[in-house]
Tab-separated table of N, CA and C in Angstrom:
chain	number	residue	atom	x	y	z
A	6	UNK	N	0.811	-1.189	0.000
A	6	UNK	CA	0.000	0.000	0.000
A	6	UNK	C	0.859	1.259	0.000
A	7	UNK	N	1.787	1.395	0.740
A	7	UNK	CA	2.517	2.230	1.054
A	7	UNK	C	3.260	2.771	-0.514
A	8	UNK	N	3.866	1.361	-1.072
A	8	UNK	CA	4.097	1.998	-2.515
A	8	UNK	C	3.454	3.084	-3.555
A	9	UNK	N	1.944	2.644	-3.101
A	9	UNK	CA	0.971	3.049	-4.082
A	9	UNK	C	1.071	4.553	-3.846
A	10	UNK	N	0.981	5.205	-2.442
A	10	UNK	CA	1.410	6.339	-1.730
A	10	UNK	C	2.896	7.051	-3.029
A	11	UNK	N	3.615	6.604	-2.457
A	11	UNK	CA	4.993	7.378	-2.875
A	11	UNK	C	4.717	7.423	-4.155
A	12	UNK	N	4.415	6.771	-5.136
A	12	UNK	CA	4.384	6.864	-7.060
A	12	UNK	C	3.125	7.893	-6.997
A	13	UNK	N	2.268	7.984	-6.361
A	13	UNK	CA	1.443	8.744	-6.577
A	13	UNK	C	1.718	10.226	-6.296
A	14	UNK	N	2.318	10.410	-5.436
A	14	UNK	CA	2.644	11.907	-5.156
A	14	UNK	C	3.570	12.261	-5.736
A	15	UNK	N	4.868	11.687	-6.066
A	15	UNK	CA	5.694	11.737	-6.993
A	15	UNK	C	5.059	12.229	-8.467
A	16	UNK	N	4.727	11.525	-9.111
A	16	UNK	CA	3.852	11.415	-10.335
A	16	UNK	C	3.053	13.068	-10.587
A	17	UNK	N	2.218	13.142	-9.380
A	17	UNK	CA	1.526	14.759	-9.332
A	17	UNK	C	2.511	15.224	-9.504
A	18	UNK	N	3.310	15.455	-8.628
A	18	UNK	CA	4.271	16.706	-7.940
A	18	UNK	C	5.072	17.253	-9.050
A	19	UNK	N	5.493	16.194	-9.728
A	19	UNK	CA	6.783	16.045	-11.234
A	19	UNK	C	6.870	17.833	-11.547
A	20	UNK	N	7.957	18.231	-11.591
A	20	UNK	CA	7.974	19.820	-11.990
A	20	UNK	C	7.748	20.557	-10.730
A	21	UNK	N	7.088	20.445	-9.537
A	21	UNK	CA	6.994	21.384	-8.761
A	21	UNK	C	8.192	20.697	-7.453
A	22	UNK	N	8.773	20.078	-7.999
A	22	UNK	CA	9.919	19.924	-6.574
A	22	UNK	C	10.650	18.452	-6.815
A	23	UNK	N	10.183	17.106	-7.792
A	23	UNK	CA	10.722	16.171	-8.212
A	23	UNK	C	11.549	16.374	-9.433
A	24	UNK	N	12.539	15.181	-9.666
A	24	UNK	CA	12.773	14.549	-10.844
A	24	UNK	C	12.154	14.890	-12.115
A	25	UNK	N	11.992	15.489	-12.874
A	25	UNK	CA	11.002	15.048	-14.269
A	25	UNK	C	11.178	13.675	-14.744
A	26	UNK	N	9.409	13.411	-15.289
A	26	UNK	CA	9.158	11.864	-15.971
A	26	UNK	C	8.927	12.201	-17.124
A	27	UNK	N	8.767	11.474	-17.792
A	27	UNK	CA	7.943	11.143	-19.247
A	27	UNK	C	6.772	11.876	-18.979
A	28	UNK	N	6.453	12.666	-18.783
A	28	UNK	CA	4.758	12.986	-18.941
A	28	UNK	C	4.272	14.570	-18.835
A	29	UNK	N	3.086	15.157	-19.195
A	29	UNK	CA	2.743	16.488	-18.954
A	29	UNK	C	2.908	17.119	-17.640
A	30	UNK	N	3.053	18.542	-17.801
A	30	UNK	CA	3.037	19.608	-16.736
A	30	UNK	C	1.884	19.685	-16.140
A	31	UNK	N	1.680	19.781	-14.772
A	31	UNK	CA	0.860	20.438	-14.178
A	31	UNK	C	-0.564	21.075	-14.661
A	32	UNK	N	-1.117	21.519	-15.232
A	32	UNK	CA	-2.226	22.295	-15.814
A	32	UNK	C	-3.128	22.752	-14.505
A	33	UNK	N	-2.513	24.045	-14.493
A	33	UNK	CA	-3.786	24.572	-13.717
A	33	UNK	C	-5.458	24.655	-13.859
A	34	UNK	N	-6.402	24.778	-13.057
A	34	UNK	CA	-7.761	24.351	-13.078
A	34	UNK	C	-8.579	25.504	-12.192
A	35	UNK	N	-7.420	26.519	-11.656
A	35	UNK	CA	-8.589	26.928	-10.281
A	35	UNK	C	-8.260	27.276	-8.931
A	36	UNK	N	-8.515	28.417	-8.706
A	36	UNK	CA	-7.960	28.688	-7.358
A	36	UNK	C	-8.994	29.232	-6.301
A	37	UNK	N	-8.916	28.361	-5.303
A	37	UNK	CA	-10.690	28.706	-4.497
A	37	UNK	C	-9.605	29.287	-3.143
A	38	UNK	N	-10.115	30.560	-2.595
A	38	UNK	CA	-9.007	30.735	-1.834
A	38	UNK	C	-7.855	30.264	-1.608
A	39	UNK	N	-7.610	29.644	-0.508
A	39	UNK	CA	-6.198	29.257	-0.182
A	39	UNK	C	-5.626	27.925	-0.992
A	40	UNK	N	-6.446	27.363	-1.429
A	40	UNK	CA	-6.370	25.950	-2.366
A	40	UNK	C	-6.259	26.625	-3.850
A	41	UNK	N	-5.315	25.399	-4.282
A	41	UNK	CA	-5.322	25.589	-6.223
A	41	UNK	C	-5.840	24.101	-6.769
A	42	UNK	N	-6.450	23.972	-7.530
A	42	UNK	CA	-6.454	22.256	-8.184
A	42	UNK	C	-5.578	22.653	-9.640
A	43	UNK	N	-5.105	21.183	-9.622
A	43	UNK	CA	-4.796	20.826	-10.881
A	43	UNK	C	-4.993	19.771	-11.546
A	44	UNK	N	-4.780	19.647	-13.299
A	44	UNK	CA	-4.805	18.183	-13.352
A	44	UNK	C	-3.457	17.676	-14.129
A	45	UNK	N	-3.498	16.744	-14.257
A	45	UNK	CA	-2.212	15.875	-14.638
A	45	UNK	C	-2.446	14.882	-15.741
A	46	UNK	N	-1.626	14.563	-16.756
A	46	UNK	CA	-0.959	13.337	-17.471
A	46	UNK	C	-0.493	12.497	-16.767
A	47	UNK	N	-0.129	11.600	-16.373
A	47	UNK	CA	0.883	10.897	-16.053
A	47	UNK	C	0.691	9.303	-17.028
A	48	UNK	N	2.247	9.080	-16.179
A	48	UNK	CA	2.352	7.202	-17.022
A	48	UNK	C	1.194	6.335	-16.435
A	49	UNK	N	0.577	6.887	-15.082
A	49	UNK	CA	-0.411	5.683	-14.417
A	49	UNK	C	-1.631	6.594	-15.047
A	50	UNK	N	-2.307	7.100	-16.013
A	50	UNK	CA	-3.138	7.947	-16.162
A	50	UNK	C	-3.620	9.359	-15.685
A	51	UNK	N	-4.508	9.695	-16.110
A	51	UNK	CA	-5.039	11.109	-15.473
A	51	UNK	C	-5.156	11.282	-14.074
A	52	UNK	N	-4.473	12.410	-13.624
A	52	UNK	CA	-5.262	12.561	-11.985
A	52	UNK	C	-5.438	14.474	-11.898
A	53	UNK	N	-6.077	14.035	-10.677
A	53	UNK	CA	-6.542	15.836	-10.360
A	53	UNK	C	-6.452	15.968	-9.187
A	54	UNK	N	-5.753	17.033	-8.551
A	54	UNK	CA	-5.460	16.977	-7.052
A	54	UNK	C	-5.822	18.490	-6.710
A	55	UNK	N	-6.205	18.767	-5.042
A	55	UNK	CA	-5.927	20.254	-4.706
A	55	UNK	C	-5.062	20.338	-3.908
A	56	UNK	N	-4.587	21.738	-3.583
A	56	UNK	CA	-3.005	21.599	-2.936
A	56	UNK	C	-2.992	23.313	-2.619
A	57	UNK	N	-2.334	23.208	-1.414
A	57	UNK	CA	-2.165	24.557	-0.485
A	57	UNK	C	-0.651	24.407	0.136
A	58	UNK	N	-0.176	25.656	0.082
A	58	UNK	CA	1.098	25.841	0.958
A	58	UNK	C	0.719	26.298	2.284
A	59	UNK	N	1.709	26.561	3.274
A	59	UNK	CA	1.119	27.120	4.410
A	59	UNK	C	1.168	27.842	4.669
A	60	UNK	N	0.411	28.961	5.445
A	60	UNK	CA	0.692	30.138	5.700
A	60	UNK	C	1.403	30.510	6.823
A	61	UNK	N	1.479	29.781	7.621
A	61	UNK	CA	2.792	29.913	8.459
A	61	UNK	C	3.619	28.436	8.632
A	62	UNK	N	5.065	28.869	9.003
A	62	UNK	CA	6.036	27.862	9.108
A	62	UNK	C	7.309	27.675	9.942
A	63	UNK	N	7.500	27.057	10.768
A	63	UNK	CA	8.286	27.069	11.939
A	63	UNK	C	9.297	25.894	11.798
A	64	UNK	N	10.678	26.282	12.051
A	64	UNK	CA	11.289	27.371	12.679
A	64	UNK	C	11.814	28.737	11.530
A	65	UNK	N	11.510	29.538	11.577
A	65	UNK	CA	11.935	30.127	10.757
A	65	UNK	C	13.012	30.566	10.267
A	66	UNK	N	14.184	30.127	10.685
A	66	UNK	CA	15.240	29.961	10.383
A	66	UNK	C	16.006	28.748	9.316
A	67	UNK	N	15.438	28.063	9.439
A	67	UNK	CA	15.199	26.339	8.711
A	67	UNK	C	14.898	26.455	7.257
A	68	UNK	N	15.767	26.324	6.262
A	68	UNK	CA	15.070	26.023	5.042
A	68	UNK	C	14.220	25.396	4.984
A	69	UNK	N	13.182	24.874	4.141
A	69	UNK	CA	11.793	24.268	4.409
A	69	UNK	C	11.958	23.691	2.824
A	70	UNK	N	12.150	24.819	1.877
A	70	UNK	CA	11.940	23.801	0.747
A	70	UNK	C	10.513	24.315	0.458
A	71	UNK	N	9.782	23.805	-0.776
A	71	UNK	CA	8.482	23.923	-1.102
A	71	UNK	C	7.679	22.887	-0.531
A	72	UNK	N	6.773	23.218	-0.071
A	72	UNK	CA	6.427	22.828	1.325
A	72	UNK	C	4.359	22.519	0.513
A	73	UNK	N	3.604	21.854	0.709
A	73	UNK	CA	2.495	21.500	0.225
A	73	UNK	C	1.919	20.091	0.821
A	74	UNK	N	0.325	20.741	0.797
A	74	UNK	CA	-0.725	19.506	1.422
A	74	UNK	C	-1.298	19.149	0.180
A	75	UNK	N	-1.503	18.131	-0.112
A	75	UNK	CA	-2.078	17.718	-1.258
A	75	UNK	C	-3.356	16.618	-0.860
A	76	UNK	N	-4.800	16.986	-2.052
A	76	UNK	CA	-5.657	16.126	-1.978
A	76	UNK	C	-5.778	15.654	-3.086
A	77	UNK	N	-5.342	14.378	-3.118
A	77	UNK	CA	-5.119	13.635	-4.768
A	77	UNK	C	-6.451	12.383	-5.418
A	78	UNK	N	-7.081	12.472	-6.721
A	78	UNK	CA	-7.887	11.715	-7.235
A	78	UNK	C	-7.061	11.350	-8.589
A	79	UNK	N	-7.080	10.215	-8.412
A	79	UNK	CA	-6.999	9.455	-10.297
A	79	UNK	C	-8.371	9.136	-10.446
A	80	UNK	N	-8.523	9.576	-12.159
A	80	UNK	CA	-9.801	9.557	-12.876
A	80	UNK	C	-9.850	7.814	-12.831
A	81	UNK	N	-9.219	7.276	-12.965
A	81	UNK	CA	-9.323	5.684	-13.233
A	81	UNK	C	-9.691	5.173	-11.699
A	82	UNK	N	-10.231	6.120	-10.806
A	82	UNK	CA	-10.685	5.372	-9.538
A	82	UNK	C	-9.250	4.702	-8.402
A	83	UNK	N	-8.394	4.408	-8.929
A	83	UNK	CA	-7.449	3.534	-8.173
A	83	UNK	C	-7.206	4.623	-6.711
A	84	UNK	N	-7.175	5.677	-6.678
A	84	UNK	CA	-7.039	6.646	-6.065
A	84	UNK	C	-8.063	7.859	-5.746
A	85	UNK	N	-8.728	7.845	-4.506
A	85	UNK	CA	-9.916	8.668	-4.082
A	85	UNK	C	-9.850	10.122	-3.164
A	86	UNK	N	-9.202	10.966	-3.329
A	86	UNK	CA	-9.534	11.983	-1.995
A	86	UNK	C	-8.598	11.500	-1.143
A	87	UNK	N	-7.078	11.553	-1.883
A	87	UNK	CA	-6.040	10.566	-1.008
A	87	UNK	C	-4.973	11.785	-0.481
A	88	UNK	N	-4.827	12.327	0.762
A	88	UNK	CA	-4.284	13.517	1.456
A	88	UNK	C	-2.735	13.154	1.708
A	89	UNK	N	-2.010	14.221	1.313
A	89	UNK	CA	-0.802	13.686	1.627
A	89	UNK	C	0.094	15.077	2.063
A	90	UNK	N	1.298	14.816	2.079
A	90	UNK	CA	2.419	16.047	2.554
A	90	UNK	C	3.054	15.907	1.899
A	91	UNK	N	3.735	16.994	1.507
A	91	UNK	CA	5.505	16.868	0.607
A	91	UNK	C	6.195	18.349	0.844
A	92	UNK	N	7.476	17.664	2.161
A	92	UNK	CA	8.315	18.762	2.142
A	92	UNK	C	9.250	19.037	0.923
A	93	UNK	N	10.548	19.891	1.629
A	93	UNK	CA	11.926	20.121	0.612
A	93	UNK	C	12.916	19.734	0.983
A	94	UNK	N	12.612	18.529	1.889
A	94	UNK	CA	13.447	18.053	2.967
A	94	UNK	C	13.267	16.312	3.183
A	95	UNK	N	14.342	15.611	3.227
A	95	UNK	CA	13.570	14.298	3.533
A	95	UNK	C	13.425	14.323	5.320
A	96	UNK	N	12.375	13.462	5.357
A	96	UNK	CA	11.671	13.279	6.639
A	96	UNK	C	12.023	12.059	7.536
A	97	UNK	N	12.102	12.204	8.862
A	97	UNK	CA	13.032	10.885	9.956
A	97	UNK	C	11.725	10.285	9.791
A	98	UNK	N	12.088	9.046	9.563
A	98	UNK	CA	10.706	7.543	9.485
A	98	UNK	C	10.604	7.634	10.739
A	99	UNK	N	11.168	7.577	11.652
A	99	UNK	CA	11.504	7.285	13.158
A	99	UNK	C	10.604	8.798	13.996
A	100	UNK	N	9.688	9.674	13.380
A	100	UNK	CA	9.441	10.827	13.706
A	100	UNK	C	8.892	11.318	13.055
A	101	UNK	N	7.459	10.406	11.932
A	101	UNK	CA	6.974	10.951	11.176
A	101	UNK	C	5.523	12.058	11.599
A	102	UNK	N	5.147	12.688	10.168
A	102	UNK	CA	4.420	13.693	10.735
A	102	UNK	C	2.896	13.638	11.290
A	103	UNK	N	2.466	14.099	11.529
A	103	UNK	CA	1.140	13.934	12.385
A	103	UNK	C	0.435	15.270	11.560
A	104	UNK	N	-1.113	15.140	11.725
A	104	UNK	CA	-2.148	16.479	11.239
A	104	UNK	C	-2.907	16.591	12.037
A	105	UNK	N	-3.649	17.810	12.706
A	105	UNK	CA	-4.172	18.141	13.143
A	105	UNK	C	-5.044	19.164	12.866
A	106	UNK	N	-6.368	18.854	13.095
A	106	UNK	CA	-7.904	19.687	12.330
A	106	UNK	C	-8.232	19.932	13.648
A	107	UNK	N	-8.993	20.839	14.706
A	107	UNK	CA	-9.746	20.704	15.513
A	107	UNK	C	-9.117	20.036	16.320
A	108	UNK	N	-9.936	19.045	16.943
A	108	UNK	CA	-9.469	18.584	18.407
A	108	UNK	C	-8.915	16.815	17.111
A	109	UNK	N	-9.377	16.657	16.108
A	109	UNK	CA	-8.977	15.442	15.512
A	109	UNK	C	-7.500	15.432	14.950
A	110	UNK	N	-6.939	14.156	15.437
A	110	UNK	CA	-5.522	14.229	15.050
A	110	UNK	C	-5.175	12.678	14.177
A	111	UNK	N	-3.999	13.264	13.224
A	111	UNK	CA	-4.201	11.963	12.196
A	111	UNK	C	-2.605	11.403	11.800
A	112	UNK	N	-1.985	10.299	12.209
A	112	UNK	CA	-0.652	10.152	11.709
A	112	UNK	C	0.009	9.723	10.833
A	113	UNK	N	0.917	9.910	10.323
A	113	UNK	CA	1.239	9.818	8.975
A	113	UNK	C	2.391	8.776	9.122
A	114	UNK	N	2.962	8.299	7.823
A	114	UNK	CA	4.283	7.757	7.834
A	114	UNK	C	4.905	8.829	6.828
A	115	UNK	N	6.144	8.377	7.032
A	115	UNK	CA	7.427	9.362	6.351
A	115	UNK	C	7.903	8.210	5.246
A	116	UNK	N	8.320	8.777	3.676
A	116	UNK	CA	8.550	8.292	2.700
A	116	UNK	C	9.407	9.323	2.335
A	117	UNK	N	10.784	9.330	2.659
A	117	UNK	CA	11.676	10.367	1.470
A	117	UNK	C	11.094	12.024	2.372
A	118	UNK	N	10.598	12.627	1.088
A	118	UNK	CA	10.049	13.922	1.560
A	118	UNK	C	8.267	14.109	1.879
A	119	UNK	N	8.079	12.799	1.683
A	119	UNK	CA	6.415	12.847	1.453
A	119	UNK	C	5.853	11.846	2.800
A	120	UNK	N	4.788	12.603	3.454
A	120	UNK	CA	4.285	11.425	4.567
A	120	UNK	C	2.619	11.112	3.881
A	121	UNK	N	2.488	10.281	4.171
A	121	UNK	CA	0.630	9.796	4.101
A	121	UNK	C	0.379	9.209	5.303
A	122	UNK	N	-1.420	8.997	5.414
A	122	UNK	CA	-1.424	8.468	6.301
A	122	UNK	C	-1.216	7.475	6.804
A	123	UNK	N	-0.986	6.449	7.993
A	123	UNK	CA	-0.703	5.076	8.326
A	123	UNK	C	-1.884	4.473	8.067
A	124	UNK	N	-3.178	5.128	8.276
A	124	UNK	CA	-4.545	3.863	7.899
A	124	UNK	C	-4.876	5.033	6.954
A	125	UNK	N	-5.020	3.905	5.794
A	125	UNK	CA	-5.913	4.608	4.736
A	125	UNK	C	-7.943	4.171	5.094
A	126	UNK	N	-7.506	3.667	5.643
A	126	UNK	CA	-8.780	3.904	6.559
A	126	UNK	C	-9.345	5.499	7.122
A	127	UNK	N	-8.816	6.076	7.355
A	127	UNK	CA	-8.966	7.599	7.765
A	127	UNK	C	-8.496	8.430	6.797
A	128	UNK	N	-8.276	8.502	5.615
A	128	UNK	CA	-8.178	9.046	4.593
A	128	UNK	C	-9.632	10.202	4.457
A	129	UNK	N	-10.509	9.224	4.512
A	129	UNK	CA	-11.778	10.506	4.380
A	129	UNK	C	-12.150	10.879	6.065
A	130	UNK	N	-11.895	10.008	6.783
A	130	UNK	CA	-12.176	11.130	7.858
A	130	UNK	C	-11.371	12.695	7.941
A	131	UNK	N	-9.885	12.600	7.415
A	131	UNK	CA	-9.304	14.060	7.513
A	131	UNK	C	-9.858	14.572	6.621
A	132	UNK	N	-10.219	14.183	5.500
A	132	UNK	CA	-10.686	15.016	4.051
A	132	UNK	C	-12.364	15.979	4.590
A	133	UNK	N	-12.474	14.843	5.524
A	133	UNK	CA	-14.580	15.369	6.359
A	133	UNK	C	-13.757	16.586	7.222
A	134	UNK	N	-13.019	15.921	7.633
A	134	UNK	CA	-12.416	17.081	9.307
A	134	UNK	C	-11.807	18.360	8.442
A	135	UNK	N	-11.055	18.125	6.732
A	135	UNK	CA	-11.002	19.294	6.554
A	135	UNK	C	-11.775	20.343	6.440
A	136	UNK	N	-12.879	19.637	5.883
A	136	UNK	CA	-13.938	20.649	5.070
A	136	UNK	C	-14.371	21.444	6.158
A	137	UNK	N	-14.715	20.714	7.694
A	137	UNK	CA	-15.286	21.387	8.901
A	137	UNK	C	-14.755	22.393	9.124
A	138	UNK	N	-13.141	22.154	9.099
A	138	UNK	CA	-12.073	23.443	9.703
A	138	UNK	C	-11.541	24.400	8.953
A	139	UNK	N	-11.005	25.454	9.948
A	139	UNK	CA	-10.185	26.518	9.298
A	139	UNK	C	-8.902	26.780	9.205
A	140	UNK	N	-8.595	25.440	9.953
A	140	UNK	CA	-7.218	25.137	10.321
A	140	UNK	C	-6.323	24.325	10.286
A	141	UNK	N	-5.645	23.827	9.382
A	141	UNK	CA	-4.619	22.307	10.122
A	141	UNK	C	-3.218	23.243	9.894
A	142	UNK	N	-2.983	22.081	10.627
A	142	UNK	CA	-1.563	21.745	11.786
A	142	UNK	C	-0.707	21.087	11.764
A	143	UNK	N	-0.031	20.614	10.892
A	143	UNK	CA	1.000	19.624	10.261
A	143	UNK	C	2.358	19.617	11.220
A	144	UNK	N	2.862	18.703	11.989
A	144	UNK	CA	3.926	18.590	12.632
A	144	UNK	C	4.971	17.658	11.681
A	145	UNK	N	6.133	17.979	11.721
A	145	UNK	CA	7.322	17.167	10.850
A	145	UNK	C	8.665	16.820	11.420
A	146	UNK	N	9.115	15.871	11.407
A	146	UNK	CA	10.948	16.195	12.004
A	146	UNK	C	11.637	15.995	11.001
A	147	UNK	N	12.809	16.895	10.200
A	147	UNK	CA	13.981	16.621	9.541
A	147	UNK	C	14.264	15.340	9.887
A	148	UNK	N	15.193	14.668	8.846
A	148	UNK	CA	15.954	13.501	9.079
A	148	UNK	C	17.042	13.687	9.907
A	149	UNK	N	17.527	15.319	9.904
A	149	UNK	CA	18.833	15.366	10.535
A	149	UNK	C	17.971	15.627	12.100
A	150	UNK	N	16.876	15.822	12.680
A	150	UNK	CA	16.314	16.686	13.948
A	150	UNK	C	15.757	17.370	14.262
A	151	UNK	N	14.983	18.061	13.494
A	151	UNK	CA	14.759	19.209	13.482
A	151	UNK	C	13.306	19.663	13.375
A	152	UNK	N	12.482	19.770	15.009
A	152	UNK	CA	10.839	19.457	14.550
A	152	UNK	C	10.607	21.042	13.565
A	153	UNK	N	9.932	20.401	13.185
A	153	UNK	CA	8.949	21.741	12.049
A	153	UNK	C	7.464	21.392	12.186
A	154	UNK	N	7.000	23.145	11.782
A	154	UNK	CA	5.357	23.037	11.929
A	154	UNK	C	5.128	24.050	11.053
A	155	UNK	N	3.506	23.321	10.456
A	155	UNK	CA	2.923	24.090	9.110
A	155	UNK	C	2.259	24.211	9.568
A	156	UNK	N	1.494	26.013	9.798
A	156	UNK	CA	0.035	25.874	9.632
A	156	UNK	C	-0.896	26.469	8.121
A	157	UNK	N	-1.913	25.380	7.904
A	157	UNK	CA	-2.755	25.326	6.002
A	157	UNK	C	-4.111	25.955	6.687
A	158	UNK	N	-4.600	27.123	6.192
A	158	UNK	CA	-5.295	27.582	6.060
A	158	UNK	C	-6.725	26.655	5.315
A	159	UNK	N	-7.371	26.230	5.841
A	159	UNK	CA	-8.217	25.518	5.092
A	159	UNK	C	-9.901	25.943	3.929
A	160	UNK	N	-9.875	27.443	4.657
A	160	UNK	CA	-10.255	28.552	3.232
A	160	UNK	C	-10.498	27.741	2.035
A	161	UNK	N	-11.382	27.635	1.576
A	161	UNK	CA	-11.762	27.129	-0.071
A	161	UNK	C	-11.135	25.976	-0.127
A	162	UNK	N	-11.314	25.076	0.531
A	162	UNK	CA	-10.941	23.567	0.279
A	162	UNK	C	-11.486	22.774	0.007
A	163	UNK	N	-13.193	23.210	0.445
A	163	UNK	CA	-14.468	22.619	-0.548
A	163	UNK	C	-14.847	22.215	-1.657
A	164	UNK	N	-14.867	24.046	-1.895
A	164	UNK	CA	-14.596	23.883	-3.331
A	164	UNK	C	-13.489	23.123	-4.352
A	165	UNK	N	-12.541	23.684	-3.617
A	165	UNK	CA	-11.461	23.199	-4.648
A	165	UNK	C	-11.311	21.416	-5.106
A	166	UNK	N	-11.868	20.981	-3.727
A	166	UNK	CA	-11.677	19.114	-3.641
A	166	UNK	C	-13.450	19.169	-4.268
A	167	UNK	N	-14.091	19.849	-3.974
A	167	UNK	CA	-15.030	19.766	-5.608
A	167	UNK	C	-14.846	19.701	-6.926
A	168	UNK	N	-14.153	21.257	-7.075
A	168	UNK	CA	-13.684	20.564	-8.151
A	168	UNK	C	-12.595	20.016	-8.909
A	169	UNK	N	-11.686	19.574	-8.467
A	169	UNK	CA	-11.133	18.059	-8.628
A	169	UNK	C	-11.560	16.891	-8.469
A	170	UNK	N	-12.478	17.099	-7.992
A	170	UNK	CA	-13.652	15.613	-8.157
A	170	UNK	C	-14.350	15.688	-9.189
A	171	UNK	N	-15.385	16.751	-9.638
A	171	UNK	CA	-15.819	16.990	-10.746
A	171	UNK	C	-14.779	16.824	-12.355
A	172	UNK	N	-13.599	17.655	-12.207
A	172	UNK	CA	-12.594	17.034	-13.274
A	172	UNK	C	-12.368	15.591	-13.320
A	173	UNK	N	-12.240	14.941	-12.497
A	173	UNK	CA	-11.697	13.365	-12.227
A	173	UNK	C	-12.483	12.372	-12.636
A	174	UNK	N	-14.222	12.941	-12.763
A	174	UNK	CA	-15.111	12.086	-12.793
A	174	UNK	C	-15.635	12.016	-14.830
């Protein structure tokens, strides 16, 4: 499962902070406040994701890198409203990141620079807990030590994971 995670965010991301693949740029779709969607080519087919940076970021001294929450759909179904992280930094497995909406908290594993969650079982509960809030809370540790914290404005995230669902479908 975990594989399915890393090729997938990889794959989106291509041009905004990875490797380049074989496949199209980014194509913007839309910007609902604090969220943008886009959609994608890729080698595993079409997908459409929304995605926010944060508006604040700690420690501020710390390079961070391009820093993004992502809510990812492939049109071919294999992939639903699948939430993920991707620092500019790889991330300690041993200290991966955690999210926080409200009083609900959700943990992730660490892959490289990208965490998802440990139960994709709760995949749509954070995606429900986003829509409720105005707030998440992303905690991270460097590989070398170093805790970091995002806070994502959750402003137009409705919409936006609307419509990237609507594109996807």
């Amino acid at each position: 499962m975990r594989f399915r995670h890393a090729c997938l965010a990889l794959g989106l991301m291509t041009g905004l902070s990875a490797p380049a693949l074989a496949q199209d740029e980014p194509q913007f779709r839309g910007e609902y406040s604090d969220w943008r969607v886009f959609t994608r080519n890729t080698e595993a087919g079409f997908s459409c994701y929304a995605l926010s940076r944060p508006t604040d970021s700690t420690p501020r001294a710390l390079e961070h890198g391009n820093v993004y929450f992502l809510v990812a759909s492939w049109q071919s179904g294999a992939v639903e409203a699948q939430p993920s992280l991707l620092v500019g930094y790889d991330l300690r497995p041993t200290s991966p990141p955690q999210v926080r909406v409200g009083s609900d908290r959700f943990d992730m594993f660490a892959d490289g620079q990208e965490g998802f969650l440990d139960d994709l079982d709760e995949e749509d509960d954070l995606v429900s807990s986003m829509k409720r809030g105005s707030v998440m809370r992303v905690t991270a540790t460097t590989l070398d030590g170093a805790a970091t914290a995002y806070e994502f404005s959750l402003s137009g995230v409705t919409a936006a994971l609307q419509r990237a669902e609507t594109l996807c479908n």
